[in-house]
Each structure stands twice: as structure tokens, then as C-alpha cells.
Tab-separated table of C-alpha atoms in Angstrom:
chain	number	residue	atom	x	y	z
A	1	UNK	CA	129.415	108.108	87.293
A	2	UNK	CA	125.741	108.025	86.135
A	3	UNK	CA	122.307	107.701	88.327
A	4	UNK	CA	119.444	106.249	87.388
A	5	UNK	CA	116.151	107.775	86.784
A	6	UNK	CA	115.204	108.605	90.842
A	7	UNK	CA	111.542	107.073	91.962
A	8	UNK	CA	108.827	109.082	93.944
A	9	UNK	CA	109.267	109.642	96.804
A	10	UNK	CA	108.730	107.629	99.096
A	11	UNK	CA	104.899	107.398	99.966
A	12	UNK	CA	103.847	107.898	104.386
A	13	UNK	CA	100.327	106.848	105.604
A	14	UNK	CA	99.668	110.541	106.359
A	15	UNK	CA	99.210	110.694	102.780
A	16	UNK	CA	96.357	108.319	102.332
A	17	UNK	CA	92.774	109.291	103.421
A	18	UNK	CA	89.386	107.407	103.047
A	19	UNK	CA	86.217	108.504	101.667
A	20	UNK	CA	82.584	105.607	101.854
A	21	UNK	CA	80.509	106.490	98.413
A	22	UNK	CA	76.724	105.820	98.289
A	23	UNK	CA	74.585	105.656	95.134
A	24	UNK	CA	71.130	106.798	95.012
A	25	UNK	CA	68.832	106.411	98.696
A	26	UNK	CA	72.281	105.151	100.630
A	27	UNK	CA	73.136	102.066	98.681
A	28	UNK	CA	75.507	100.544	96.588
A	29	UNK	CA	78.635	102.118	99.466
A	30	UNK	CA	81.833	102.014	97.911
A	31	UNK	CA	85.253	103.202	99.363
A	32	UNK	CA	88.403	105.094	98.138
A	33	UNK	CA	91.639	105.939	99.491
A	34	UNK	CA	93.664	108.960	97.899
A	35	UNK	CA	97.193	107.761	97.726
A	36	UNK	CA	99.392	110.588	96.856
A	37	UNK	CA	96.244	113.098	95.224
A	38	UNK	CA	95.030	110.249	93.640
A	39	UNK	CA	91.933	108.928	94.098
A	40	UNK	CA	91.453	105.004	93.580
A	41	UNK	CA	88.619	102.665	94.526
A	42	UNK	CA	88.508	99.320	96.711
A	43	UNK	CA	86.868	97.091	95.377
A	44	UNK	CA	84.776	94.856	97.658
A	45	UNK	CA	86.862	91.105	96.212
A	46	UNK	CA	90.388	93.836	96.920
A	47	UNK	CA	88.753	94.333	100.893
A	48	UNK	CA	87.038	91.142	101.528
A	49	UNK	CA	90.655	89.233	100.478
A	50	UNK	CA	92.602	91.411	103.481
A	51	UNK	CA	89.643	90.982	106.378
A	52	UNK	CA	91.301	91.275	110.047
A	53	UNK	CA	88.722	89.574	112.578
A	54	UNK	CA	90.331	86.871	114.360
A	55	UNK	CA	88.102	84.206	113.120
A	56	UNK	CA	89.393	85.042	109.245
A	57	UNK	CA	93.526	85.894	110.594
A	58	UNK	CA	95.541	83.735	112.878
A	59	UNK	CA	96.395	86.123	115.621
A	60	UNK	CA	99.680	84.637	116.136
A	61	UNK	CA	101.313	84.952	112.460
A	62	UNK	CA	98.909	86.751	110.817
A	63	UNK	CA	97.965	83.347	108.430
A	64	UNK	CA	94.291	83.182	106.662
A	65	UNK	CA	92.155	80.934	108.257
A	66	UNK	CA	90.233	80.497	104.775
A	67	UNK	CA	90.528	80.577	101.408
A	68	UNK	CA	90.264	84.013	99.393
A	69	UNK	CA	90.304	81.987	96.122
A	70	UNK	CA	86.731	80.392	96.715
A	71	UNK	CA	85.467	83.684	97.512
A	72	UNK	CA	81.961	84.339	94.881
A	73	UNK	CA	82.914	85.905	91.538
A	74	UNK	CA	80.509	88.884	91.970
A	75	UNK	CA	81.171	90.127	96.188
A	76	UNK	CA	79.520	93.499	96.748
A	77	UNK	CA	79.429	96.013	99.781
A	78	UNK	CA	76.117	95.763	102.182
A	79	UNK	CA	76.817	98.388	104.208
A	80	UNK	CA	79.739	100.785	105.470
A	81	UNK	CA	80.626	103.142	108.432
A	82	UNK	CA	83.551	103.803	110.046
A	83	UNK	CA	83.873	102.908	113.614
A	84	UNK	CA	85.427	104.342	117.067
A	85	UNK	CA	86.228	107.573	118.731
A	86	UNK	CA	88.967	107.869	116.608
A	87	UNK	CA	87.818	107.153	113.356
A	88	UNK	CA	90.437	104.383	112.346
A	89	UNK	CA	88.766	101.433	111.663
A	90	UNK	CA	85.846	100.386	108.974
A	91	UNK	CA	83.325	98.831	109.571
A	92	UNK	CA	82.209	96.162	106.223
A	93	UNK	CA	79.238	94.041	105.460
A	94	UNK	CA	79.729	92.136	102.665
A	95	UNK	CA	77.411	90.160	99.934
A	96	UNK	CA	78.529	86.492	100.993
A	97	UNK	CA	77.335	87.202	104.558
A	98	UNK	CA	80.834	88.626	106.407
A	99	UNK	CA	81.089	91.605	108.581
A	100	UNK	CA	83.914	92.935	110.087
A	101	UNK	CA	86.197	96.063	111.059
A	102	UNK	CA	89.222	97.031	109.362
A	103	UNK	CA	92.163	98.621	110.330
A	104	UNK	CA	93.071	101.746	107.962
A	105	UNK	CA	96.286	101.213	109.441
A	106	UNK	CA	96.375	98.038	108.038
A	107	UNK	CA	95.138	98.776	104.747
A	108	UNK	CA	97.364	101.496	104.933
A	109	UNK	CA	100.205	98.574	104.800
A	110	UNK	CA	98.976	96.984	101.736
A	111	UNK	CA	98.508	100.433	99.574
A	112	UNK	CA	102.207	101.722	100.536
A	113	UNK	CA	103.831	100.503	97.134
A	114	UNK	CA	106.827	98.048	98.795
A	115	UNK	CA	110.247	99.509	100.890
A	116	UNK	CA	111.906	100.573	98.143
A	117	UNK	CA	115.729	99.640	98.001
A	118	UNK	CA	117.974	102.516	97.674
A	119	UNK	CA	118.629	103.497	93.806
A	120	UNK	CA	120.844	101.911	91.716
A	121	UNK	CA	124.149	104.230	90.597
A	122	UNK	CA	125.145	103.120	87.667
A	123	UNK	CA	128.901	103.302	86.877
A	124	UNK	CA	131.844	103.863	84.386
A	125	UNK	CA	135.208	103.523	84.551
A	126	UNK	CA	136.153	107.046	85.999
A	127	UNK	CA	133.834	105.368	89.113
A	128	UNK	CA	135.812	107.797	92.057
A	129	UNK	CA	133.929	106.396	94.526
A	130	UNK	CA	135.547	102.530	95.227
A	131	UNK	CA	133.048	101.462	98.998
A	132	UNK	CA	135.609	100.216	100.833
A	133	UNK	CA	134.894	98.751	104.923
A	134	UNK	CA	137.304	97.516	106.758
A	135	UNK	CA	136.417	94.115	108.311
A	136	UNK	CA	137.112	95.345	111.894
A	137	UNK	CA	134.948	98.418	111.725
A	138	UNK	CA	132.096	95.957	110.391
A	139	UNK	CA	131.782	94.382	113.338
A	140	UNK	CA	129.403	98.157	113.968
A	141	UNK	CA	125.618	97.473	112.795
A	142	UNK	CA	125.663	100.412	111.339
A	143	UNK	CA	128.740	100.273	109.760
A	144	UNK	CA	127.697	97.080	108.369
A	145	UNK	CA	124.233	98.805	107.521
A	146	UNK	CA	126.243	101.394	105.302
A	147	UNK	CA	128.648	98.585	103.215
A	148	UNK	CA	124.916	96.822	102.943
A	149	UNK	CA	123.131	100.466	101.368
A	150	UNK	CA	126.331	101.187	99.276
A	151	UNK	CA	126.708	97.214	97.527
A	152	UNK	CA	122.803	97.456	96.310
A	153	UNK	CA	123.590	100.800	95.008
A	154	UNK	CA	126.705	100.182	93.235
A	155	UNK	CA	126.375	96.128	93.560
A	156	UNK	CA	130.237	96.535	94.750
A	157	UNK	CA	131.938	96.719	97.747
A	158	UNK	CA	135.610	95.825	99.225
A	159	UNK	CA	136.178	94.872	102.593
A	160	UNK	CA	140.230	95.373	103.738
A	161	UNK	CA	142.180	94.094	106.338
A	162	UNK	CA	140.189	90.034	106.267
A	163	UNK	CA	142.155	87.184	107.863
A	164	UNK	CA	144.791	85.132	105.798
A	165	UNK	CA	143.370	81.883	106.719
A	166	UNK	CA	142.143	79.609	103.980
A	167	UNK	CA	139.246	79.479	105.193
A	168	UNK	CA	138.126	82.889	106.096
A	169	UNK	CA	136.146	83.705	103.329
A	170	UNK	CA	132.957	82.403	104.788
A	171	UNK	CA	133.344	83.993	107.603
A	172	UNK	CA	133.773	86.805	105.573
A	173	UNK	CA	130.507	85.458	104.062
A	174	UNK	CA	128.578	84.450	106.425
A	175	UNK	CA	128.953	88.237	108.103
A	176	UNK	CA	126.265	88.980	104.692
A	177	UNK	CA	124.658	85.882	104.234
A	178	UNK	CA	124.638	82.184	104.425
A	179	UNK	CA	127.319	80.662	102.531
A	180	UNK	CA	125.610	78.388	98.641
A	181	UNK	CA	127.329	75.423	98.632
A	182	UNK	CA	128.093	74.369	95.003
A	183	UNK	CA	129.701	71.245	93.379
A	184	UNK	CA	132.355	73.500	93.962
A	185	UNK	CA	132.767	73.272	97.532
A	186	UNK	CA	131.472	75.855	100.030
A	187	UNK	CA	134.594	77.543	98.330
A	188	UNK	CA	137.835	77.228	96.064
A	189	UNK	CA	141.293	78.971	95.333
A	190	UNK	CA	142.072	80.466	92.164
A	191	UNK	CA	145.629	78.742	91.136
A	192	UNK	CA	147.281	77.337	87.384
A	193	UNK	CA	146.302	74.197	87.649
A	194	UNK	CA	146.826	71.228	84.647
A	195	UNK	CA	143.479	69.929	83.144
A	196	UNK	CA	141.053	71.740	85.324
A	197	UNK	CA	137.522	71.675	85.419
A	198	UNK	CA	136.385	75.511	84.574
A	199	UNK	CA	139.168	78.112	83.284
A	200	UNK	CA	139.416	79.651	86.648
A	201	UNK	CA	142.005	77.451	86.745
A	202	UNK	CA	144.364	78.398	84.878
A	203	UNK	CA	146.291	81.445	83.767
A	204	UNK	CA	144.731	82.662	81.053
A	205	UNK	CA	142.579	86.487	80.995
A	206	UNK	CA	139.165	86.348	81.730
A	207	UNK	CA	136.834	88.305	79.869
A	208	UNK	CA	133.969	90.305	81.998
A	209	UNK	CA	130.946	87.403	83.313
A	210	UNK	CA	128.940	85.925	85.601
A	211	UNK	CA	129.379	83.155	87.016
A	212	UNK	CA	127.654	79.809	87.332
A	213	UNK	CA	124.893	80.741	84.516
A	214	UNK	CA	123.656	76.975	84.407
A	215	UNK	CA	122.626	76.676	88.136
A	216	UNK	CA	119.268	77.674	89.080
A	217	UNK	CA	119.329	79.770	91.390
A	218	UNK	CA	122.349	81.519	89.884
A	219	UNK	CA	124.756	82.489	93.090
A	220	UNK	CA	124.072	85.998	94.097
A	221	UNK	CA	126.464	87.044	96.573
A	222	UNK	CA	130.350	86.232	95.098
A	223	UNK	CA	133.635	87.147	97.057
A	224	UNK	CA	136.711	86.884	95.236
A	225	UNK	CA	139.484	87.486	98.397
A	226	UNK	CA	143.145	87.953	97.982
A	227	UNK	CA	144.935	85.643	100.527
A	228	UNK	CA	148.320	86.063	98.093
A	229	UNK	CA	149.742	87.858	95.806
A	230	UNK	CA	153.036	87.277	93.728
A	231	UNK	CA	151.839	87.201	90.233
A	232	UNK	CA	152.605	89.551	87.088
A	233	UNK	CA	149.290	90.268	86.484
A	234	UNK	CA	146.000	88.875	87.618
A	235	UNK	CA	144.112	92.937	87.667
A	236	UNK	CA	140.687	92.348	88.826
A	237	UNK	CA	138.168	93.314	86.606
A	238	UNK	CA	134.173	94.737	86.981
A	239	UNK	CA	131.753	95.774	84.824
A	240	UNK	CA	128.509	97.445	85.742
A	241	UNK	CA	125.925	95.849	83.307
A	242	UNK	CA	122.958	98.349	84.277
A	243	UNK	CA	125.069	100.666	82.464
A	244	UNK	CA	126.125	98.791	79.501
A	245	UNK	CA	122.121	97.748	78.945
A	246	UNK	CA	120.821	101.042	78.914
A	247	UNK	CA	122.715	102.680	76.284
A	248	UNK	CA	122.197	98.858	74.448
A	249	UNK	CA	118.402	99.901	74.575
A	250	UNK	CA	119.195	102.780	73.258
A	251	UNK	CA	120.815	101.942	70.334
A	252	UNK	CA	118.647	99.177	69.387
A	253	UNK	CA	115.029	98.961	71.416
A	254	UNK	CA	114.018	94.851	69.764
A	255	UNK	CA	117.478	94.115	70.149
A	256	UNK	CA	117.326	94.212	73.539
A	257	UNK	CA	113.898	93.069	73.425
A	258	UNK	CA	115.223	89.522	71.797
A	259	UNK	CA	118.414	89.251	74.647
A	260	UNK	CA	115.382	89.480	77.437
A	261	UNK	CA	112.761	86.875	75.742
A	262	UNK	CA	115.051	84.625	73.626
A	263	UNK	CA	116.889	81.633	76.161
A	264	UNK	CA	120.198	79.876	76.014
A	265	UNK	CA	121.450	77.123	76.723
A	266	UNK	CA	124.482	77.723	79.339
A	267	UNK	CA	125.878	74.242	80.344
A	268	UNK	CA	128.658	72.787	82.830
A	269	UNK	CA	130.299	69.223	82.475
A	270	UNK	CA	132.857	67.298	84.164
A	271	UNK	CA	133.955	64.179	84.539
A	272	UNK	CA	131.214	64.204	87.599
A	273	UNK	CA	129.044	66.541	87.147
A	274	UNK	CA	126.386	67.929	84.005
A	275	UNK	CA	124.542	71.151	84.818
A	276	UNK	CA	122.533	72.670	82.256
A	277	UNK	CA	119.604	76.344	81.792
A	278	UNK	CA	118.076	77.818	79.631
A	279	UNK	CA	117.396	81.343	79.962
A	280	UNK	CA	117.381	84.543	78.572
A	281	UNK	CA	120.930	86.272	79.174
A	282	UNK	CA	119.224	89.061	79.946
A	283	UNK	CA	116.956	89.008	83.591
A	284	UNK	CA	113.742	91.612	83.840
A	285	UNK	CA	110.929	91.757	86.658
A	286	UNK	CA	107.211	91.480	86.081
A	287	UNK	CA	107.515	95.179	84.524
A	288	UNK	CA	109.924	95.002	82.322
A	289	UNK	CA	112.495	96.841	84.468
A	290	UNK	CA	116.305	94.814	84.396
A	291	UNK	CA	116.811	92.706	87.211
A	292	UNK	CA	120.188	92.010	85.806
A	293	UNK	CA	122.264	89.302	83.349
A	294	UNK	CA	123.249	85.466	82.557
A	295	UNK	CA	126.314	86.203	80.614
A	296	UNK	CA	129.295	84.087	79.876
A	297	UNK	CA	130.277	83.209	76.223
A	298	UNK	CA	132.301	80.191	77.139
A	299	UNK	CA	128.917	78.333	78.577
A	300	UNK	CA	126.625	79.250	75.820
A	301	UNK	CA	125.283	78.040	73.078
A	302	UNK	CA	122.847	80.198	70.591
A	303	UNK	CA	119.242	78.560	70.009
A	304	UNK	CA	118.059	77.521	67.084
A	305	UNK	CA	116.071	80.283	65.361
A	306	UNK	CA	115.117	81.264	62.076
A	307	UNK	CA	117.602	82.095	60.202
A	308	UNK	CA	116.825	86.446	60.278
A	309	UNK	CA	116.470	86.091	63.624
A	310	UNK	CA	119.440	84.103	64.868
A	311	UNK	CA	121.153	87.434	62.760
A	312	UNK	CA	119.475	89.726	64.573
A	313	UNK	CA	119.639	87.780	67.900
A	314	UNK	CA	124.057	87.655	67.252
A	315	UNK	CA	123.704	91.406	66.572
A	316	UNK	CA	121.889	92.704	69.173
A	317	UNK	CA	124.406	89.607	71.378
A	318	UNK	CA	127.475	90.983	69.090
A	319	UNK	CA	127.160	94.663	70.303
A	320	UNK	CA	126.470	93.933	74.476
A	321	UNK	CA	129.766	92.406	73.995
A	322	UNK	CA	131.215	95.461	72.682
A	323	UNK	CA	129.915	97.351	75.444
A	324	UNK	CA	130.645	94.962	78.154
A	325	UNK	CA	134.792	94.455	76.907
A	326	UNK	CA	134.462	98.238	76.214
A	327	UNK	CA	137.551	100.092	78.786
A	328	UNK	CA	134.455	102.894	79.377
A	329	UNK	CA	132.558	100.497	81.505
A	330	UNK	CA	135.415	98.569	83.350
A	331	UNK	CA	136.999	99.888	85.928
A	332	UNK	CA	139.982	97.511	87.138
A	333	UNK	CA	142.215	96.644	90.380
A	334	UNK	CA	144.923	95.203	91.845
A	335	UNK	CA	143.573	93.057	95.023
A	336	UNK	CA	145.933	93.140	97.854
A	337	UNK	CA	146.154	90.212	100.631
A	338	UNK	CA	143.367	90.844	103.184
A	339	UNK	CA	140.990	92.390	100.745
A	340	UNK	CA	138.093	90.657	99.572
A	341	UNK	CA	135.137	91.991	97.097
A	342	UNK	CA	131.768	91.182	97.519
A	343	UNK	CA	129.523	91.843	94.284
A	344	UNK	CA	126.471	90.916	92.694
A	345	UNK	CA	126.728	88.238	90.270
A	346	UNK	CA	123.932	88.672	88.299
A	347	UNK	CA	124.693	92.810	87.287
A	348	UNK	CA	128.415	93.263	87.497
A	349	UNK	CA	130.462	91.388	85.504
A	350	UNK	CA	133.767	90.170	86.989
A	351	UNK	CA	137.296	89.380	85.248
A	352	UNK	CA	140.972	89.318	85.493
A	353	UNK	CA	143.967	89.204	82.943
A	354	UNK	CA	146.464	86.728	82.011
A	355	UNK	CA	148.850	86.402	84.968
A	356	UNK	CA	152.271	84.769	85.572
């Protein structure tokens, strides 16, 4: 198991201090915040948007009573001073005429980073810790919290001892969130069926993939529950796409970029439904960090590109495919009745071996 690069230690409000500075003749005041040792200027517009008085903010729901998009283009601070015996508030007069008190604890909220999630732990086939929890134990909120923390770190977890009733998977799902109904219903049973509308209903092997990339939004938490297993084969496989993507980015940064920028068409069609979605295989956030991927070789179609770009794109896609199929990155499980896998459909790819 390899760990992602740890983020910097969580910042606390105690590590934020404020300074008021003036120009010559005590004019042109400015407010600065020292955050984790780094001094940052707080522009007048940034402060004005965060007005805290009751004539600017609804006291109950804390929503604005003014439109900050219509504030003057040129906005300045006219006067700034500390107020209150504990000096926990700044009184600020702006050039648009507004004057109000600013509680620095509320300003701290906007200066602190978003509450960090647990650091993702990237894994391969040698993963020694399989996060597993008993359904009965999950009645304890503390156990549920521990399970969720594991899910956020590893992208999956196993719940054992779940009820074996036909629709009990819904009970498990609702314990962690809400059920998203699709054209397949609230849930569907996997068994071999002739002339089915999806290969999932056949006995063939399924290579690692994400479900429903043709749907917006794509499913988030997926559940696979075993009620009965008397077949030969049918082993479940899981792959951490984050671990594979790190290798892909190292081997071909340009290829990684192509897979993150060029949208492909994912499509599903049967007698009653037609669904399609254009999206890149790799999903990145606004900072360029990987969120996950949308991947299903049974459902995607190459975009029409210039031949050289198409070849470069296919080369990157081919490397990714080899990584996802490499046993080094796969863990294989044989689910027993009552076991249920929860996994992040946009991070952990799932598949299965053929069964009889």
C-alpha cells in the first residue's frame, strides 16, 4: 500500500492574526491576516462581501440581503479600528458608505481551508488491510463514522452479516445515504439472462470498469451484495484507479493530459432507454487534481480527431488499460452470502471473473 502525499497540517483559528496598516498621514488603511506565518492582504471587496451586520445578512439563515455582484468596481477602506474590550472585532468604514463590525472568528472561517477529508490511501494487490465491518456493529454511530473514514481513504469497504432478504441492499444503502433510482430500478439482481440489455446479466467475465458513465451524474457509492453464491467463478475484482493514474502520469504526462481534456461519448441503448454523455475519461478538479475517472471499454466511442492526436490519445488509453488489467493493481474477492461491497464508482473500478 502506498500513501498519497500528505497534505499540510490542518490550520487552526489560533494561527491566524490580524494587522491594520496605514499609509502616510494615517490614510488608506489596509487589513492583513497572517495565516500560518504568511502575511496576506485582505482586499476591500473581499471584506465588503463578508459584511456581517443584520441589515446585510439574514440573522436566521445567514444568507445575504444584498447582491455583492453589484458592489462598486473601485472599493476602498476609509477607516479601520479595533473595537470591543477583547479586540475580537474590526469596525470598518468602506468607500460605498457601509460601516459595520467584523467578528474575526467569522472571518477565520473563510480564511481556514475547507475541512480536510482523510488523505486517500492508494493501494495495489498487496493491500493487507481490507476495511470490513459487521452490519450489526454499524448501528453504533462511532462504528459508522470509522467505516466512512475508511471508505474515504480506500474508496471501498465490505459490510458483512447483512440481511439476506431480496431488497435488503436498500437498507444497507440508506444507512450511508439516499438511493438513486435509475432505468434499472432502485436495485437489480445479477444473474445470467438470455437476450439481456446489459452484459452484467450474462456469465461472461467483466474487465475493470465504472458503472453508468453515460449518466449524469454518474453513480457515486455503488453496492454489490451477495445473497447466494453457488457458482464456479464469479470472483469480484477491484482496482484503485488513483494508483494506476499516478503511474500513467509518470509514464506519459502528455497522455494523461489528453485523457483529462478530450471528451469521449459513452452510450447506452435498449428498447426503452437511450442515454449518452460526453466526458473525459479522467476527471480533475479545478486545481488539476484527480477526482476519479469514467471508464467502460464496452460503452465508449473514440472522438473524431486529427490522426496524430488520435494516435496519441489511443496510446495513452492503451497504457491506462494495461495498468487497470495488471494483476499488480487488482484485488480479488469471493463474496459470501451476507457480504456487501460499497465502493466509490468514480475511483474504484470493479469487475468479475466469468462464472458457471
